[in-house]
mmCIF file of C-alpha atoms in Angstrom:
data_model
loop_
_atom_site.group_PDB
_atom_site.id
_atom_site.type_symbol
_atom_site.label_atom_id
_atom_site.label_comp_id
_atom_site.label_asym_id
_atom_site.label_seq_id
_atom_site.Cartn_x
_atom_site.Cartn_y
_atom_site.Cartn_z
ATOM 1 C CA ALA A 1 -0.018 0.026 0.048
ATOM 2 C CA VAL A 2 0.995 3.590 -0.550
ATOM 3 C CA SER A 3 0.178 6.094 2.118
ATOM 4 C CA VAL A 4 0.158 9.921 1.473
ATOM 5 C CA TRP A 5 0.861 12.440 4.312
ATOM 6 C CA ALA A 6 0.845 16.212 3.736
ATOM 7 C CA PRO A 7 2.718 18.781 5.866
ATOM 8 C CA ALA A 8 0.398 21.328 7.692
ATOM 9 C CA LEU A 9 1.091 24.248 9.956
ATOM 10 C CA LEU A 10 -0.230 24.225 13.462
ATOM 11 C CA ALA A 11 -3.030 26.488 14.292
ATOM 12 C CA CYS A 12 -0.666 28.955 15.986
ATOM 13 C CA CYS A 13 1.011 29.527 12.688
ATOM 14 C CA ALA A 14 -1.834 29.545 10.363
ATOM 15 C CA LEU A 15 -0.767 32.928 8.929
ATOM 16 C CA CYS A 16 2.731 31.819 8.251
ATOM 17 C CA ALA A 17 4.100 31.091 4.721
ATOM 18 C CA ALA A 18 4.157 27.633 3.149
ATOM 19 C CA VAL A 19 5.533 24.865 5.232
ATOM 20 C CA ASP A 20 9.253 24.120 4.967
ATOM 21 C CA LEU A 21 11.666 21.769 6.798
ATOM 22 C CA ALA A 22 12.490 24.448 9.343
ATOM 23 C CA ASP A 23 8.805 24.504 10.467
ATOM 24 C CA LEU A 24 8.828 20.775 10.980
ATOM 25 C CA TRP A 25 12.093 20.832 12.981
ATOM 26 C CA GLN A 26 10.803 23.819 15.082
ATOM 27 C CA GLY A 27 7.504 22.037 15.790
ATOM 28 C CA THR A 28 5.318 24.654 14.116
ATOM 29 C CA ALA A 29 4.091 22.154 11.575
ATOM 30 C CA HIS A 30 3.241 18.480 11.401
ATOM 31 C CA PHE A 31 2.198 15.852 8.890
ATOM 32 C CA GLU A 32 -1.501 14.945 8.425
ATOM 33 C CA PHE A 33 -2.833 11.654 6.944
ATOM 34 C CA VAL A 34 -4.260 12.179 3.375
ATOM 35 C CA SER A 35 -4.834 8.810 1.846
ATOM 36 C CA LYS A 36 -4.001 5.188 1.669
ATOM 37 C CA ALA A 37 -4.195 3.098 -1.545
ATOM 38 C CA ARG A 38 -3.492 -0.461 -2.408
ATOM 39 C CA PHE A 39 -2.965 -1.719 -5.963
ATOM 40 C CA PRO A 40 -4.030 -5.306 -6.433
ATOM 41 C CA THR A 41 -3.106 -6.740 -9.852
ATOM 42 C CA THR A 42 -6.744 -7.920 -10.318
ATOM 43 C CA PRO A 43 -9.743 -6.751 -8.141
ATOM 44 C CA GLY A 44 -9.584 -8.630 -4.836
ATOM 45 C CA GLY A 45 -6.166 -10.139 -5.807
ATOM 46 C CA GLU A 46 -2.539 -9.879 -4.680
ATOM 47 C CA TYR A 47 -1.220 -6.387 -3.570
ATOM 48 C CA ALA A 48 1.263 -6.999 -0.771
ATOM 49 C CA ALA A 49 4.260 -7.459 -3.188
ATOM 50 C CA ASN A 50 3.171 -4.585 -5.532
ATOM 51 C CA VAL A 51 5.444 -2.083 -3.974
ATOM 52 C CA GLY A 52 8.830 -0.526 -4.850
ATOM 53 C CA PHE A 53 7.114 2.866 -5.059
ATOM 54 C CA GLN A 54 8.847 5.852 -6.683
ATOM 55 C CA PHE A 55 7.402 9.269 -7.412
ATOM 56 C CA VAL A 56 7.969 11.838 -10.145
ATOM 57 C CA THR A 57 6.109 15.197 -9.940
ATOM 58 C CA ARG A 58 5.787 17.716 -12.692
ATOM 59 C CA VAL A 59 3.235 20.190 -14.133
ATOM 60 C CA VAL A 60 1.329 18.873 -17.049
ATOM 61 C CA GLY A 61 -1.143 21.174 -18.756
ATOM 62 C CA GLY A 62 -1.040 23.463 -15.871
ATOM 63 C CA VAL A 63 -1.892 20.713 -13.506
ATOM 64 C CA ASP A 64 0.474 19.456 -10.737
ATOM 65 C CA THR A 65 0.654 15.856 -11.479
ATOM 66 C CA TRP A 66 2.218 12.995 -9.574
ATOM 67 C CA PHE A 67 3.457 9.914 -11.323
ATOM 68 C CA LEU A 68 3.831 6.769 -9.247
ATOM 69 C CA PHE A 69 6.018 3.892 -10.644
ATOM 70 C CA HIS A 70 5.827 0.570 -8.954
ATOM 71 C CA ARG A 71 6.281 -3.215 -9.597
ATOM 72 C CA GLU A 72 3.524 -5.668 -10.130
ATOM 73 C CA TYR A 73 3.229 -9.333 -9.720
ATOM 74 C CA ASP A 74 0.615 -12.113 -10.740
ATOM 75 C CA PHE A 75 -0.260 -10.571 -14.043
ATOM 76 C CA ALA A 76 0.501 -13.808 -16.078
ATOM 77 C CA PRO A 77 1.588 -17.249 -15.396
ATOM 78 C CA GLN A 78 5.176 -17.389 -14.202
ATOM 79 C CA PRO A 79 7.511 -19.335 -16.544
ATOM 80 C CA ALA A 80 9.255 -22.456 -15.197
ATOM 81 C CA TYR A 81 12.725 -20.836 -15.777
ATOM 82 C CA CYS A 82 11.954 -18.014 -13.505
ATOM 83 C CA GLN A 83 12.315 -19.564 -9.918
ATOM 84 C CA TYR A 84 12.096 -16.288 -8.020
ATOM 85 C CA ASP A 85 10.603 -13.016 -9.133
ATOM 86 C CA PHE A 86 8.305 -12.579 -12.205
ATOM 87 C CA ALA A 87 7.372 -8.863 -12.123
ATOM 88 C CA ARG A 88 6.744 -5.917 -14.423
ATOM 89 C CA ILE A 89 6.621 -2.151 -13.951
ATOM 90 C CA VAL A 90 3.577 0.066 -14.090
ATOM 91 C CA VAL A 91 2.843 3.755 -13.640
ATOM 92 C CA ARG A 92 -0.245 5.571 -12.308
ATOM 93 C CA ASN A 93 -0.882 9.306 -11.874
ATOM 94 C CA SER A 94 -2.653 11.559 -9.492
ATOM 95 C CA THR A 95 -3.852 15.106 -10.065
ATOM 96 C CA ASP A 96 -5.173 15.669 -6.620
ATOM 97 C CA GLN A 97 -1.892 15.275 -4.585
ATOM 98 C CA GLY A 98 -2.359 11.517 -3.934
ATOM 99 C CA ARG A 99 -5.916 11.485 -2.904
ATOM 100 C CA THR A 100 -6.889 9.375 -5.885
ATOM 101 C CA TRP A 101 -4.974 7.473 -8.461
ATOM 102 C CA SER A 102 -5.513 6.506 -12.121
ATOM 103 C CA ASP A 103 -5.531 2.985 -13.561
ATOM 104 C CA LYS A 104 -2.106 1.469 -14.237
ATOM 105 C CA ILE A 105 -0.227 1.641 -17.442
ATOM 106 C CA VAL A 106 2.453 -0.990 -18.100
ATOM 107 C CA ILE A 107 5.803 0.540 -19.137
ATOM 108 C CA ALA A 108 8.134 -2.476 -18.937
ATOM 109 C CA ALA A 109 7.525 -6.183 -18.869
ATOM 110 C CA PRO A 110 9.511 -9.463 -18.884
ATOM 111 C CA ILE A 111 10.711 -10.319 -22.464
ATOM 112 C CA PRO A 112 12.025 -14.064 -22.977
ATOM 113 C CA ASN A 113 15.700 -14.596 -23.634
ATOM 114 C CA THR A 114 16.679 -11.069 -22.355
ATOM 115 C CA ALA A 115 18.226 -9.562 -19.296
ATOM 116 C CA GLN A 116 14.681 -8.765 -18.169
ATOM 117 C CA GLU A 117 13.122 -12.139 -18.961
ATOM 118 C CA CYS A 118 11.972 -12.630 -15.415
ATOM 119 C CA ALA A 119 11.526 -9.303 -13.734
ATOM 120 C CA ILE A 120 11.942 -5.633 -13.714
ATOM 121 C CA VAL A 121 11.661 -4.119 -10.201
ATOM 122 C CA ASP A 122 12.429 -1.110 -7.965
ATOM 123 C CA GLY A 123 13.723 1.560 -10.226
ATOM 124 C CA ALA A 124 13.060 5.153 -10.997
ATOM 125 C CA GLY A 125 11.529 7.223 -13.616
ATOM 126 C CA TYR A 126 12.736 10.718 -14.781
ATOM 127 C CA TYR A 127 11.426 13.245 -17.154
ATOM 128 C CA ASP A 128 14.036 14.893 -19.268
ATOM 129 C CA GLN A 129 12.339 18.138 -20.252
ATOM 130 C CA GLU A 130 15.141 19.124 -22.614
ATOM 131 C CA ASN A 131 14.550 16.215 -24.839
ATOM 132 C CA ASN A 132 10.934 15.659 -23.892
ATOM 133 C CA THR A 133 11.761 12.053 -23.047
ATOM 134 C CA TRP A 134 10.997 9.805 -20.061
ATOM 135 C CA GLN A 135 13.870 7.588 -18.692
ATOM 136 C CA TYR A 136 13.469 4.627 -16.473
ATOM 137 C CA ILE A 137 16.259 2.486 -14.929
ATOM 138 C CA GLY A 138 15.529 -0.529 -12.702
ATOM 139 C CA GLN A 139 16.710 -3.779 -11.342
ATOM 140 C CA CYS A 140 16.215 -6.639 -13.936
ATOM 141 C CA LEU A 141 16.467 -10.333 -13.474
ATOM 142 C CA ALA A 142 16.969 -13.254 -15.997
ATOM 143 C CA ARG A 143 17.011 -16.942 -15.251
ATOM 144 C CA ASP A 144 20.595 -16.940 -14.098
ATOM 145 C CA HIS A 145 19.328 -15.391 -10.873
ATOM 146 C CA THR A 146 21.738 -12.379 -11.137
ATOM 147 C CA TRP A 147 20.416 -8.959 -10.604
ATOM 148 C CA ARG A 148 21.416 -6.283 -13.102
ATOM 149 C CA LEU A 149 20.314 -2.837 -14.258
ATOM 150 C CA CYS A 150 18.302 -2.239 -17.281
ATOM 151 C CA HIS A 151 17.196 1.019 -18.921
ATOM 152 C CA TYR A 152 14.157 2.100 -20.852
ATOM 153 C CA SER A 153 12.903 5.274 -22.432
ATOM 154 C CA ARG A 154 9.768 6.803 -24.106
ATOM 155 C CA SER A 155 9.430 10.102 -26.031
ATOM 156 C CA GLY A 156 6.658 12.447 -25.024
ATOM 157 C CA ALA A 157 5.467 14.469 -22.110
ATOM 158 C CA LEU A 158 3.543 11.605 -20.526
ATOM 159 C CA PRO A 159 4.628 8.079 -19.564
ATOM 160 C CA ASP A 160 1.484 6.777 -21.029
ATOM 161 C CA GLY A 161 2.645 3.450 -22.791
ATOM 162 C CA MET A 162 5.484 0.831 -23.062
ATOM 163 C CA PHE A 163 9.047 2.150 -22.817
ATOM 164 C CA THR A 164 11.574 0.969 -25.276
ATOM 165 C CA PRO A 165 14.274 -1.315 -23.762
ATOM 166 C CA ASN A 166 17.887 -0.051 -24.302
ATOM 167 C CA PRO A 167 19.477 -2.280 -26.923
ATOM 168 C CA HIS A 168 22.524 -2.447 -24.617
ATOM 169 C CA ASN A 169 20.532 -4.053 -21.618
ATOM 170 C CA PRO A 170 21.722 -4.885 -19.184
ATOM 171 C CA VAL A 171 23.402 -1.390 -19.005
ATOM 172 C CA VAL A 172 24.961 -2.464 -15.571
ATOM 173 C CA ASN A 173 26.182 -5.912 -14.618
ATOM 174 C CA GLY A 174 26.494 -6.950 -11.020
ATOM 175 C CA GLY A 175 29.443 -5.328 -9.394
ATOM 176 C CA GLN A 176 30.389 -3.269 -12.457
ATOM 177 C CA LEU A 177 30.079 0.088 -10.804
ATOM 178 C CA TRP A 178 30.952 -0.875 -7.333
ATOM 179 C CA SER A 179 34.301 -2.418 -8.463
ATOM 180 C CA GLN A 180 35.261 0.884 -9.724
ATOM 181 C CA ILE A 181 34.200 2.854 -6.681
ATOM 182 C CA CYS A 182 35.507 0.428 -4.048
ATOM 183 C CA SER A 183 38.981 0.287 -5.737
ATOM 184 C CA GLN A 184 39.470 3.982 -5.194
ATOM 185 C CA PRO A 185 41.809 5.221 -2.439
ATOM 186 C CA GLY A 186 39.778 6.108 0.639
ATOM 187 C CA ALA A 187 36.635 4.369 -0.456
ATOM 188 C CA HIS A 188 34.245 3.415 2.273
ATOM 189 C CA CYS A 189 33.688 -0.079 0.828
ATOM 190 C CA GLN A 190 35.531 -3.156 -0.120
ATOM 191 C CA VAL A 191 35.887 -4.644 -3.647
ATOM 192 C CA GLY A 192 33.399 -7.468 -2.732
ATOM 193 C CA MET A 193 30.602 -5.024 -2.986
ATOM 194 C CA VAL A 194 28.090 -5.991 -5.690
ATOM 195 C CA ASP A 195 24.375 -5.901 -6.586
ATOM 196 C CA GLU A 196 23.765 -2.446 -7.882
ATOM 197 C CA GLY A 197 20.055 -1.904 -7.246
ATOM 198 C CA THR A 198 17.292 0.460 -6.335
ATOM 199 C CA PRO A 199 18.575 3.064 -8.735
ATOM 200 C CA GLU A 200 17.379 6.650 -8.702
ATOM 201 C CA ILE A 201 17.951 9.268 -11.304
ATOM 202 C CA VAL A 202 18.826 12.306 -9.204
ATOM 203 C CA LEU A 203 19.339 14.962 -11.930
ATOM 204 C CA LYS A 204 20.740 15.763 -15.323
ATOM 205 C CA ASP A 205 23.389 18.499 -15.519
ATOM 206 C CA SER A 206 24.066 21.214 -18.123
ATOM 207 C CA SER A 207 26.634 18.888 -19.755
ATOM 208 C CA GLY A 208 24.010 16.188 -20.481
ATOM 209 C CA PHE A 209 25.122 13.799 -17.714
ATOM 210 C CA TYR A 210 22.468 12.054 -15.603
ATOM 211 C CA TYR A 211 23.375 11.214 -11.991
ATOM 212 C CA VAL A 212 22.201 7.899 -10.613
ATOM 213 C CA THR A 213 22.392 6.556 -7.170
ATOM 214 C CA PHE A 214 22.243 2.895 -6.224
ATOM 215 C CA HIS A 215 22.623 0.469 -3.459
ATOM 216 C CA GLY A 216 25.166 -2.265 -2.952
ATOM 217 C CA TRP A 217 25.594 -5.309 -0.893
ATOM 218 C CA ASP A 218 28.706 -7.086 0.478
ATOM 219 C CA ALA A 219 27.574 -10.531 1.681
ATOM 220 C CA GLY A 220 31.051 -11.446 2.986
ATOM 221 C CA LEU A 221 31.175 -8.416 5.335
ATOM 222 C CA ASP A 222 27.412 -8.267 5.744
ATOM 223 C CA ARG A 223 27.484 -4.544 4.798
ATOM 224 C CA SER A 224 25.482 -2.370 2.580
ATOM 225 C CA ALA A 225 26.257 0.948 0.915
ATOM 226 C CA ARG A 226 24.821 3.633 -1.459
ATOM 227 C CA GLY A 227 26.898 4.940 -4.377
ATOM 228 C CA ILE A 228 26.567 7.379 -7.202
ATOM 229 C CA ALA A 229 27.710 7.372 -10.877
ATOM 230 C CA ARG A 230 27.124 9.661 -13.865
ATOM 231 C CA THR A 231 26.262 8.729 -17.429
ATOM 232 C CA PRO A 232 25.433 10.558 -20.677
ATOM 233 C CA ASP A 233 23.498 7.592 -22.209
ATOM 234 C CA PHE A 234 23.042 4.930 -19.404
ATOM 235 C CA VAL A 235 25.568 2.768 -21.264
ATOM 236 C CA THR A 236 28.941 4.464 -20.449
ATOM 237 C CA TRP A 237 29.433 5.256 -16.702
ATOM 238 C CA TYR A 238 31.799 7.490 -14.871
#
């Protein structure tokens, strides 16, 4: 389920300006419950695993619109070669600040004999206003049980249909970025860190580079970390 809470000023500060973090820290504002939504794949069906929520907010046609990306299960029979996850990515939108949500639109789904043949989960959408293009990068899984990162894109102002898989998918193999990061002097991780996942596209700079954060996991040391890398095309990474 996804719950929405909105910041609100206390009565004693009703004449103050819009709420900011300082108001929350100083105790002059608080969060109030707005809504709770569950997204079963079919009416009355499974919803507990349909999570991995990520929001993108932007103004569309003068309306403040929230786009909610999340994974979805139980949409089709699971192939025998997919022993673990079998999931796809959908998007919904809200034009009333999360009080109600639209029906889902599928943007990325498993494709046999590819890096995403079993699952695409827990990624991030990003609207590139300069190119009027939506980008999505998420974790993808094939029958070899190895998590990688796959990238997808769609032209247009709205993420209202299937995204096109990057022909170079997977764009990141397990440990590819962490091996570069952890080998640097003074790095706060060891070279055993792998599993780049839960990526988030933070921004695109004036030089055309996208900045992407991601988690990592070192099973030998039982440690996790979060890293960042930049890329001009989601294929070449720095």
